[in-house]
Amino acid sequence: MKTLIKNVYAVMPDGSVPKTNILIDQDRIVGIGPVSDDFHPDKIIDGTDHLAIPGFVNAHTHTSMTLLRSYADDMALMDWLNQMVWPAEAKMTAEDIYWGAMLAMLEMVRTGTTTFADMYGPWMEKVAEAAIDAGLRGVLSRGIIGAAPDGEKKIEENVTLFQEFHGAADGRITVMFGPHAPYTCPPDFLKKVAKTAQSLNAEIHIHMHETKTEIQDSLQQYGKRPFEWVAETGLFDGKGTLAAHCVHLNDADIAIMKKYGIRAAHNPGSNMKLASGVAPVPRLLQEGVCVALGTDGASSNNNLDMLEEVNLAAMLHKVHTYDPVAVPAFCALQMGTEYGGKAVGVKDIGRLEQGYKADITLFDLNSAAWCPRNNLVSLLVYSANSSSVDTVLCNGKVLMENHVLKTLDEERILFEAQRCANHLTK
Amino acid sequence: MKTLIKNVYAVMPDGSVPKTNILIDQDRIVGIGPVSDDFHPDKIIDGTDHLAIPGFVNAHTHTSMTLLRSYADDMALMDWLNQMVWPAEAKMTAEDIYWGAMLAMLEMVRTGTTTFADMYGPWMEKVAEAAIDAGLRGVLSRGIIGAAPDGEKKIEENVTLFQEFHGAADGRITVMFGPHAPYTCPPDFLKKVAKTAQSLNAEIHIHMHETKTEIQDSLQQYGKRPFEWVAETGLFDGKGTLAAHCVHLNDADIAIMKKYGIRAAHNPGSNMKLASGVAPVPRLLQEGVCVALGTDGASSNNNLDMLEEVNLAAMLHKVHTYDPVAVPAFCALQMGTEYGGKAVGVKDIGRLEQGYKADITLFDLNSAAWCPRNNLVSLLVYSANSSSVDTVLCNGKVLMENHVLKTLDEERILFEAQRCANHLTK
């Protein structure tokens, strides 16, 4: 199966935006440029008046939590968790996990995300199923709370998830281990997780340094900041680590991130809404740390719209550092695409380049937000919203074309998600 | 002409969201609730699965500047002005002003804004024309730079604008005086503006305390902060003042704002992008200052999407103050609607209430971002984007219905705006 996207403005890895053609064979980009005589496409997508970017990579989310979208907002963090989120989560069945994830898949396809890194559970196999059904690329981990009595069981569930799904669906599904956070996993427990993950050569997805409180608590409990003592457990010694948030960092923390090649998933929307703080993103980028973007769960964002995160990444650090050139538009876009691919450990996504996977999002330029066409990358990051996304390919397969979904039944998903939410929240 | 919007979720002035009916006679809301037997609508809009809010009020913008959208981004402020914005503006003709404004009208209708406060020029009569053509409500002022040799001429142009357009188009157009800022208008000049505006009983629209630099410069030049010496010119003694930005404020500045009943137009997007700083919005609201929202011009935002500003107002102050309940969702929505009406000096807009103008925006709830329907105000502010806006009424007239524009020719506007931009920027 060969696909040709013709006459499209394509955002290249160097930030240039030529009008060109994208040649796809099966799951990969086989060329960008003139169409060679021996390329005979089975399908042609007219890219006229469209902008092509690599599909967004949502490097940190909790897809099934989409069922709790706008169930509890404008509350203090602990009230939000104790009174609202945790009681609702405790009621979740496998069916809820599936339809919550499907609602997220629907939203991600509609808004141009092709890869997501998820940490949740139980029943993460239902999230794998949803990603496979939707045609998206999922990097899944079982959220493991070691402080709970069933911590060991959760490690086992993560092992099962890895064995059953790592590399599944033509490699679209990969599995990491998901120790939730240093404040929910004591050192001895993290050692077990590290050992288990490393025995499978699996990567780690963990929340790190999200709030000031968790740093203070760690100093009180362990006399060390979380990055320091977690490094000592050996958790970072394996294949790789994706650390969500990384808001409150000092020099030593950043040195640890660099030493172990830890990739950060920055969540500006969630950090703003939960009042967690502003991550030192310009500094991390300067130091060569890989910084990707994530939405976090829809109950702290409240959507899975990666273009909003790209926009916030470009805007928030300017005002926070009083520097109008901090995190320029193209850099923010790279965080949401190329750096995302690196962060979630999928090497050949996130660039429109020969040899990379054909994960591609097309934006229709025919609206006021894209006029006049002074600078397409600036327009994308600062002016447009995700409703311009009209065509999405993942792994070479068309998931949406001209706003028409090819793998998902929108009406059914909205119905089932509402039905599931009703029993959780009422 | 009587219009009925039936079975709609309506955001009431107290924040409740009943499913109800909105009864409209000519330009006003004449009832919200059951449809009385003697109300015979000429037109019925089915509000099923829709949310109704008062049309957004964009309390500070420069509509014609939309032609410079994404022409110059990620630059230091003075480079941006000197090398890019001002040279392009110097080339603007009356036609550019009109089509730039029409592009803005198109974007505002599509995103649910029904009132805008504009400061620009020359040829503000072309902006009036555009607002009248579009069917929107415009609060116009001629931007007056007193430091320029033609300062007096600009005051005269503002007088002419007032005489020709104040109260025009069934009251949809009102006119304020627009002394640009304390750093572009010396004290004696502001005294002249004050005297002229007060002789016409006209209000003032001015930029105040946007950047740290202008405060420092003022202290150096006058030994006083701008709010203090501008108050001494008598500028605030007239009918009312709309002060854009108000980012850097001390106790004395806030006392002056309260003394003169000065209304603030907060521009979170622009303040973030230009790295101006974070306005003390929670404090201002606590002190009873009227705080509205504006997009600023599209070259520093880069769009005129008020739902984004509402979202940013709710998000930015949480992270800035480390308080997750600072500026809750409904408060941010009030800033973008009811407080906007007060701020721009139009008394009977901004609330869905009997006797208020029928300026109404409807959102289609049939999409993932609105699912599940746990809390419609939260969903609006934290999850949805403006592409859900499908129907807009201003002054009782339908400007868009089910995404179909009734007053504007979208294709023509996009064509003409691009043509005008080409000659400004190439």
mmCIF file of N, CA, C and O in Angstrom, chain A residues 208-284:
data_model
loop_
_atom_site.group_PDB
_atom_site.id
_atom_site.type_symbol
_atom_site.label_atom_id
_atom_site.label_comp_id
_atom_site.label_asym_id
_atom_site.label_seq_id
_atom_site.Cartn_x
_atom_site.Cartn_y
_atom_site.Cartn_z
ATOM 1 N N MET A 208 7.806 12.637 38.672
ATOM 2 C CA MET A 208 8.926 13.139 39.485
ATOM 3 C C MET A 208 8.788 14.639 39.754
ATOM 4 O O MET A 208 8.585 15.425 38.826
ATOM 5 N N HIS A 209 8.939 15.006 41.000
ATOM 6 C CA HIS A 209 9.059 16.426 41.395
ATOM 7 C C HIS A 209 7.945 17.301 40.818
ATOM 8 O O HIS A 209 8.205 18.362 40.264
ATOM 9 N N GLU A 210 6.691 16.840 41.003
ATOM 10 C CA GLU A 210 5.558 17.612 40.475
ATOM 11 C C GLU A 210 5.235 18.812 41.362
ATOM 12 O O GLU A 210 4.929 19.884 40.864
ATOM 13 N N THR A 211 5.269 18.595 42.687
ATOM 14 C CA THR A 211 4.883 19.670 43.608
ATOM 15 C C THR A 211 6.006 19.971 44.602
ATOM 16 O O THR A 211 6.861 19.130 44.870
ATOM 17 N N LYS A 212 5.951 21.168 45.147
ATOM 18 C CA LYS A 212 6.890 21.551 46.208
ATOM 19 C C LYS A 212 6.746 20.623 47.409
ATOM 20 O O LYS A 212 7.724 20.237 48.043
ATOM 21 N N THR A 213 5.503 20.289 47.728
ATOM 22 C CA THR A 213 5.223 19.484 48.915
ATOM 23 C C THR A 213 5.958 18.154 48.877
ATOM 24 O O THR A 213 6.508 17.711 49.884
ATOM 25 N N GLU A 214 5.965 17.503 47.701
ATOM 26 C CA GLU A 214 6.597 16.186 47.675
ATOM 27 C C GLU A 214 8.105 16.278 47.874
ATOM 28 O O GLU A 214 8.714 15.354 48.406
ATOM 29 N N ILE A 215 8.707 17.389 47.481
ATOM 30 C CA ILE A 215 10.138 17.576 47.731
ATOM 31 C C ILE A 215 10.366 17.760 49.229
ATOM 32 O O ILE A 215 11.241 17.137 49.828
ATOM 33 N N GLN A 216 9.542 18.621 49.827
ATOM 34 C CA GLN A 216 9.670 18.874 51.266
ATOM 35 C C GLN A 216 9.463 17.598 52.076
ATOM 36 O O GLN A 216 10.225 17.293 52.991
ATOM 37 N N ASP A 217 8.439 16.849 51.721
ATOM 38 C CA ASP A 217 8.160 15.584 52.431
ATOM 39 C C ASP A 217 9.326 14.612 52.289
ATOM 40 O O ASP A 217 9.690 13.923 53.239
ATOM 41 N N SER A 218 9.904 14.554 51.100
ATOM 42 C CA SER A 218 11.019 13.639 50.856
ATOM 43 C C SER A 218 12.228 14.046 51.693
ATOM 44 O O SER A 218 12.899 13.193 52.295
ATOM 45 N N LEU A 219 12.489 15.338 51.766
ATOM 46 C CA LEU A 219 13.613 15.825 52.570
ATOM 47 C C LEU A 219 13.405 15.449 54.039
ATOM 48 O O LEU A 219 14.339 15.050 54.728
ATOM 49 N N GLN A 220 12.162 15.565 54.478
ATOM 50 C CA GLN A 220 11.851 15.248 55.864
ATOM 51 C C GLN A 220 11.993 13.737 56.121
ATOM 52 O O GLN A 220 12.552 13.319 57.116
ATOM 53 N N GLN A 221 11.470 12.942 55.172
ATOM 54 C CA GLN A 221 11.429 11.483 55.380
ATOM 55 C C GLN A 221 12.790 10.819 55.133
ATOM 56 O O GLN A 221 13.182 9.917 55.861
ATOM 57 N N TYR A 222 13.463 11.275 54.049
ATOM 58 C CA TYR A 222 14.687 10.577 53.637
ATOM 59 C C TYR A 222 15.947 11.433 53.768
ATOM 60 O O TYR A 222 17.051 10.948 53.513
ATOM 61 N N GLY A 223 15.757 12.728 54.076
ATOM 62 C CA GLY A 223 16.903 13.625 54.117
ATOM 63 C C GLY A 223 17.487 13.884 52.743
ATOM 64 O O GLY A 223 18.595 14.419 52.612
ATOM 65 N N LYS A 224 16.753 13.522 51.711
ATOM 66 C CA LYS A 224 17.223 13.697 50.335
ATOM 67 C C LYS A 224 16.054 14.090 49.451
ATOM 68 O O LYS A 224 14.898 13.762 49.741
ATOM 69 N N ARG A 225 16.368 14.739 48.343
ATOM 70 C CA ARG A 225 15.342 15.034 47.349
ATOM 71 C C ARG A 225 15.056 13.746 46.570
ATOM 72 O O ARG A 225 15.936 12.896 46.421
ATOM 73 N N PRO A 226 13.832 13.625 46.031
ATOM 74 C CA PRO A 226 13.468 12.370 45.366
ATOM 75 C C PRO A 226 14.456 11.924 44.284
ATOM 76 O O PRO A 226 14.839 10.748 44.273
ATOM 77 N N PHE A 227 14.880 12.818 43.395
ATOM 78 C CA PHE A 227 15.783 12.371 42.320
ATOM 79 C C PHE A 227 17.016 11.673 42.897
ATOM 80 O O PHE A 227 17.488 10.683 42.348
ATOM 81 N N GLU A 228 17.526 12.208 44.027
ATOM 82 C CA GLU A 228 18.738 11.631 44.603
ATOM 83 C C GLU A 228 18.517 10.201 45.106
ATOM 84 O O GLU A 228 19.234 9.275 44.728
ATOM 85 N N TRP A 229 17.488 10.016 45.936
ATOM 86 C CA TRP A 229 17.333 8.667 46.501
ATOM 87 C C TRP A 229 16.751 7.676 45.494
ATOM 88 O O TRP A 229 17.057 6.480 45.560
ATOM 89 N N VAL A 230 15.952 8.163 44.561
ATOM 90 C CA VAL A 230 15.441 7.228 43.544
ATOM 91 C C VAL A 230 16.602 6.721 42.678
ATOM 92 O O VAL A 230 16.667 5.535 42.333
ATOM 93 N N ALA A 231 17.547 7.608 42.369
ATOM 94 C CA ALA A 231 18.734 7.174 41.611
ATOM 95 C C ALA A 231 19.466 6.051 42.358
ATOM 96 O O ALA A 231 19.926 5.082 41.756
ATOM 97 N N GLU A 232 19.509 6.187 43.687
ATOM 98 C CA GLU A 232 20.204 5.174 44.498
ATOM 99 C C GLU A 232 19.511 3.808 44.504
ATOM 100 O O GLU A 232 20.131 2.793 44.798
ATOM 101 N N THR A 233 18.214 3.786 44.178
ATOM 102 C CA THR A 233 17.516 2.485 44.135
ATOM 103 C C THR A 233 17.871 1.710 42.867
ATOM 104 O O THR A 233 17.512 0.547 42.736
ATOM 105 N N GLY A 234 18.519 2.381 41.909
ATOM 106 C CA GLY A 234 18.846 1.719 40.648
ATOM 107 C C GLY A 234 17.751 1.830 39.600
ATOM 108 O O GLY A 234 17.879 1.293 38.498
ATOM 109 N N LEU A 235 16.674 2.559 39.931
ATOM 110 C CA LEU A 235 15.544 2.648 38.994
ATOM 111 C C LEU A 235 15.956 3.254 37.654
ATOM 112 O O LEU A 235 15.412 2.898 36.609
ATOM 113 N N PHE A 236 16.936 4.163 37.697
ATOM 114 C CA PHE A 236 17.340 4.850 36.457
ATOM 115 C C PHE A 236 18.445 4.105 35.701
ATOM 116 O O PHE A 236 18.940 4.597 34.681
ATOM 117 N N ASP A 237 18.864 2.932 36.232
ATOM 118 C CA ASP A 237 20.002 2.228 35.617
ATOM 119 C C ASP A 237 19.625 1.413 34.391
ATOM 120 O O ASP A 237 20.507 0.885 33.705
ATOM 121 N N GLY A 238 18.322 1.287 34.138
ATOM 122 C CA GLY A 238 17.881 0.402 33.059
ATOM 123 C C GLY A 238 17.932 1.068 31.697
ATOM 124 O O GLY A 238 18.728 1.973 31.442
ATOM 125 N N LYS A 239 17.032 0.615 30.830
ATOM 126 C CA LYS A 239 17.052 1.024 29.424
ATOM 127 C C LYS A 239 16.769 2.513 29.243
ATOM 128 O O LYS A 239 17.315 3.158 28.341
ATOM 129 N N GLY A 240 15.897 3.048 30.101
ATOM 130 C CA GLY A 240 15.574 4.469 29.958
ATOM 131 C C GLY A 240 14.432 4.869 30.861
ATOM 132 O O GLY A 240 13.673 4.016 31.323
ATOM 133 N N THR A 241 14.328 6.171 31.113
ATOM 134 C CA THR A 241 13.287 6.673 32.035
ATOM 135 C C THR A 241 12.592 7.899 31.446
ATOM 136 O O THR A 241 13.237 8.831 30.972
ATOM 137 N N LEU A 242 11.267 7.850 31.508
ATOM 138 C CA LEU A 242 10.412 8.989 31.157
ATOM 139 C C LEU A 242 9.866 9.545 32.462
ATOM 140 O O LEU A 242 9.117 8.866 33.169
ATOM 141 N N ALA A 243 10.268 10.772 32.793
ATOM 142 C CA ALA A 243 9.875 11.372 34.071
ATOM 143 C C ALA A 243 8.870 12.493 33.823
ATOM 144 O O ALA A 243 9.202 13.511 33.212
ATOM 145 N N ALA A 244 7.650 12.286 34.307
ATOM 146 C CA ALA A 244 6.617 13.296 34.085
ATOM 147 C C ALA A 244 6.762 14.441 35.078
ATOM 148 O O ALA A 244 7.133 14.227 36.229
ATOM 149 N N HIS A 245 6.477 15.627 34.596
ATOM 150 C CA HIS A 245 6.421 16.883 35.367
ATOM 151 C C HIS A 245 7.787 17.553 35.569
ATOM 152 O O HIS A 245 8.056 18.565 34.945
ATOM 153 N N CYS A 246 8.640 17.048 36.456
ATOM 154 C CA CYS A 246 9.967 17.667 36.667
ATOM 155 C C CYS A 246 9.846 19.183 36.840
ATOM 156 O O CYS A 246 10.524 19.961 36.169
ATOM 157 N N VAL A 247 8.957 19.601 37.737
ATOM 158 C CA VAL A 247 8.692 21.035 37.927
ATOM 159 C C VAL A 247 9.752 21.676 38.821
ATOM 160 O O VAL A 247 10.305 22.725 38.484
ATOM 161 N N HIS A 248 10.003 21.034 39.960
ATOM 162 C CA HIS A 248 10.882 21.655 40.954
ATOM 163 C C HIS A 248 12.238 20.958 40.930
ATOM 164 O O HIS A 248 12.376 19.857 41.454
ATOM 165 N N LEU A 249 13.198 21.589 40.308
ATOM 166 C CA LEU A 249 14.510 20.971 40.090
ATOM 167 C C LEU A 249 15.610 21.915 40.551
ATOM 168 O O LEU A 249 15.570 23.114 40.250
ATOM 169 N N ASN A 250 16.600 21.367 41.237
ATOM 170 C CA ASN A 250 17.802 22.158 41.507
ATOM 171 C C ASN A 250 18.958 21.626 40.646
ATOM 172 O O ASN A 250 18.760 20.705 39.832
ATOM 173 N N ASP A 251 20.124 22.192 40.806
ATOM 174 C CA ASP A 251 21.264 21.795 39.955
ATOM 175 C C ASP A 251 21.554 20.295 40.055
ATOM 176 O O ASP A 251 21.833 19.632 39.057
ATOM 177 N N ALA A 252 21.485 19.770 41.288
ATOM 178 C CA ALA A 252 21.792 18.350 41.485
ATOM 179 C C ALA A 252 20.772 17.466 40.767
ATOM 180 O O ALA A 252 21.118 16.437 40.172
ATOM 181 N N ASP A 253 19.506 17.872 40.828
ATOM 182 C CA ASP A 253 18.458 17.106 40.130
ATOM 183 C C ASP A 253 18.740 17.062 38.629
ATOM 184 O O ASP A 253 18.629 16.012 37.988
ATOM 185 N N ILE A 254 19.094 18.226 38.080
ATOM 186 C CA ILE A 254 19.341 18.298 36.636
ATOM 187 C C ILE A 254 20.573 17.474 36.282
ATOM 188 O O ILE A 254 20.601 16.783 35.248
ATOM 189 N N ALA A 255 21.569 17.489 37.158
ATOM 190 C CA ALA A 255 22.766 16.662 36.911
ATOM 191 C C ALA A 255 22.393 15.178 36.872
ATOM 192 O O ALA A 255 22.893 14.421 36.026
ATOM 193 N N ILE A 256 21.486 14.764 37.759
ATOM 194 C CA ILE A 256 21.046 13.357 37.758
ATOM 195 C C ILE A 256 20.295 13.046 36.455
ATOM 196 O O ILE A 256 20.515 12.002 35.835
ATOM 197 N N MET A 257 19.436 13.956 36.031
ATOM 198 C CA MET A 257 18.699 13.733 34.779
ATOM 199 C C MET A 257 19.663 13.554 33.608
ATOM 200 O O MET A 257 19.473 12.697 32.742
ATOM 201 N N LYS A 258 20.706 14.390 33.596
ATOM 202 C CA LYS A 258 21.678 14.306 32.498
ATOM 203 C C LYS A 258 22.493 13.014 32.585
ATOM 204 O O LYS A 258 22.721 12.344 31.582
ATOM 205 N N LYS A 259 22.915 12.680 33.786
ATOM 206 C CA LYS A 259 23.745 11.488 33.980
ATOM 207 C C LYS A 259 23.044 10.230 33.463
ATOM 208 O O LYS A 259 23.654 9.387 32.800
ATOM 209 N N TYR A 260 21.730 10.124 33.762
ATOM 210 C CA TYR A 260 20.998 8.902 33.396
ATOM 211 C C TYR A 260 20.216 9.061 32.076
ATOM 212 O O TYR A 260 19.471 8.164 31.701
ATOM 213 N N GLY A 261 20.364 10.203 31.412
ATOM 214 C CA GLY A 261 19.623 10.410 30.168
ATOM 215 C C GLY A 261 18.115 10.375 30.359
ATOM 216 O O GLY A 261 17.360 9.909 29.503
ATOM 217 N N ILE A 262 17.667 10.884 31.504
ATOM 218 C CA ILE A 262 16.224 10.874 31.805
ATOM 219 C C ILE A 262 15.512 11.906 30.939
ATOM 220 O O ILE A 262 15.974 13.034 30.795
ATOM 221 N N ARG A 263 14.410 11.486 30.322
ATOM 222 C CA ARG A 263 13.641 12.397 29.469
ATOM 223 C C ARG A 263 12.452 12.943 30.265
ATOM 224 O O ARG A 263 11.782 12.182 30.973
ATOM 225 N N ALA A 264 12.208 14.226 30.136
ATOM 226 C CA ALA A 264 11.128 14.873 30.893
ATOM 227 C C ALA A 264 9.875 15.000 30.037
ATOM 228 O O ALA A 264 9.958 15.318 28.849
ATOM 229 N N ALA A 265 8.714 14.747 30.655
ATOM 230 C CA ALA A 265 7.432 15.085 30.017
ATOM 231 C C ALA A 265 6.871 16.289 30.758
ATOM 232 O O ALA A 265 6.411 16.173 31.899
ATOM 233 N N HIS A 266 6.948 17.425 30.100
ATOM 234 C CA HIS A 266 6.462 18.687 30.674
ATOM 235 C C HIS A 266 4.955 18.784 30.417
ATOM 236 O O HIS A 266 4.504 18.535 29.297
ATOM 237 N N ASN A 267 4.210 19.146 31.466
ATOM 238 C CA ASN A 267 2.748 19.228 31.354
ATOM 239 C C ASN A 267 2.272 20.631 31.730
ATOM 240 O O ASN A 267 1.731 20.842 32.829
ATOM 241 N N PRO A 268 2.452 21.600 30.866
ATOM 242 C CA PRO A 268 2.160 22.980 31.281
ATOM 243 C C PRO A 268 0.711 23.196 31.699
ATOM 244 O O PRO A 268 0.455 23.877 32.697
ATOM 245 N N GLY A 269 -0.238 22.611 30.964
ATOM 246 C CA GLY A 269 -1.646 22.818 31.306
ATOM 247 C C GLY A 269 -1.975 22.297 32.690
ATOM 248 O O GLY A 269 -2.572 22.994 33.514
ATOM 249 N N SER A 270 -1.576 21.085 32.964
ATOM 250 C CA SER A 270 -1.847 20.485 34.269
ATOM 251 C C SER A 270 -1.123 21.235 35.382
ATOM 252 O O SER A 270 -1.693 21.489 36.452
ATOM 253 N N ASN A 271 0.122 21.595 35.138
ATOM 254 C CA ASN A 271 0.893 22.326 36.162
ATOM 255 C C ASN A 271 0.268 23.682 36.471
ATOM 256 O O ASN A 271 0.320 24.151 37.611
ATOM 257 N N MET A 272 -0.326 24.315 35.458
ATOM 258 C CA MET A 272 -0.999 25.595 35.681
ATOM 259 C C MET A 272 -2.296 25.367 36.466
ATOM 260 O O MET A 272 -2.548 26.026 37.464
ATOM 261 N N LYS A 273 -3.074 24.414 36.000
ATOM 262 C CA LYS A 273 -4.405 24.232 36.598
ATOM 263 C C LYS A 273 -4.318 23.751 38.042
ATOM 264 O O LYS A 273 -5.092 24.203 38.895
ATOM 265 N N LEU A 274 -3.390 22.837 38.321
ATOM 266 C CA LEU A 274 -3.238 22.339 39.689
ATOM 267 C C LEU A 274 -2.311 23.223 40.528
ATOM 268 O O LEU A 274 -2.047 22.921 41.686
ATOM 269 N N ALA A 275 -1.821 24.318 39.928
ATOM 270 C CA ALA A 275 -0.955 25.257 40.649
ATOM 271 C C ALA A 275 0.299 24.566 41.178
ATOM 272 O O ALA A 275 0.750 24.835 42.291
ATOM 273 N N SER A 276 0.853 23.664 40.369
ATOM 274 C CA SER A 276 2.033 22.909 40.803
ATOM 275 C C SER A 276 3.311 23.738 40.718
ATOM 276 O O SER A 276 4.231 23.537 41.509
ATOM 277 N N GLY A 277 3.376 24.630 39.750
ATOM 278 C CA GLY A 277 4.578 25.435 39.538
ATOM 279 C C GLY A 277 4.985 25.406 38.078
ATOM 280 O O GLY A 277 4.339 24.765 37.251
ATOM 281 N N VAL A 278 6.066 26.122 37.766
ATOM 282 C CA VAL A 278 6.532 26.237 36.388
ATOM 283 C C VAL A 278 7.871 25.519 36.260
ATOM 284 O O VAL A 278 8.853 25.887 36.916
ATOM 285 N N ALA A 279 7.912 24.489 35.433
ATOM 286 C CA ALA A 279 9.147 23.718 35.237
ATOM 287 C C ALA A 279 10.203 24.585 34.549
ATOM 288 O O ALA A 279 9.870 25.437 33.728
ATOM 289 N N PRO A 280 11.493 24.348 34.859
ATOM 290 C CA PRO A 280 12.564 25.164 34.254
ATOM 291 C C PRO A 280 12.893 24.686 32.834
ATOM 292 O O PRO A 280 14.015 24.253 32.571
ATOM 293 N N VAL A 281 11.929 24.784 31.955
ATOM 294 C CA VAL A 281 12.064 24.203 30.611
ATOM 295 C C VAL A 281 13.185 24.840 29.787
ATOM 296 O O VAL A 281 13.991 24.119 29.181
ATOM 297 N N PRO A 282 13.295 26.182 29.742
ATOM 298 C CA PRO A 282 14.395 26.751 28.942
ATOM 299 C C PRO A 282 15.764 26.244 29.414
ATOM 300 O O PRO A 282 16.625 25.918 28.598
ATOM 301 N N ARG A 283 15.944 26.161 30.714
ATOM 302 C CA ARG A 283 17.207 25.649 31.259
ATOM 303 C C ARG A 283 17.437 24.192 30.857
ATOM 304 O O ARG A 283 18.540 23.813 30.428
ATOM 305 N N LEU A 284 16.415 23.350 31.002
ATOM 306 C CA LEU A 284 16.550 21.933 30.644
ATOM 307 C C LEU A 284 16.929 21.789 29.177
ATOM 308 O O LEU A 284 17.813 20.997 28.814
#
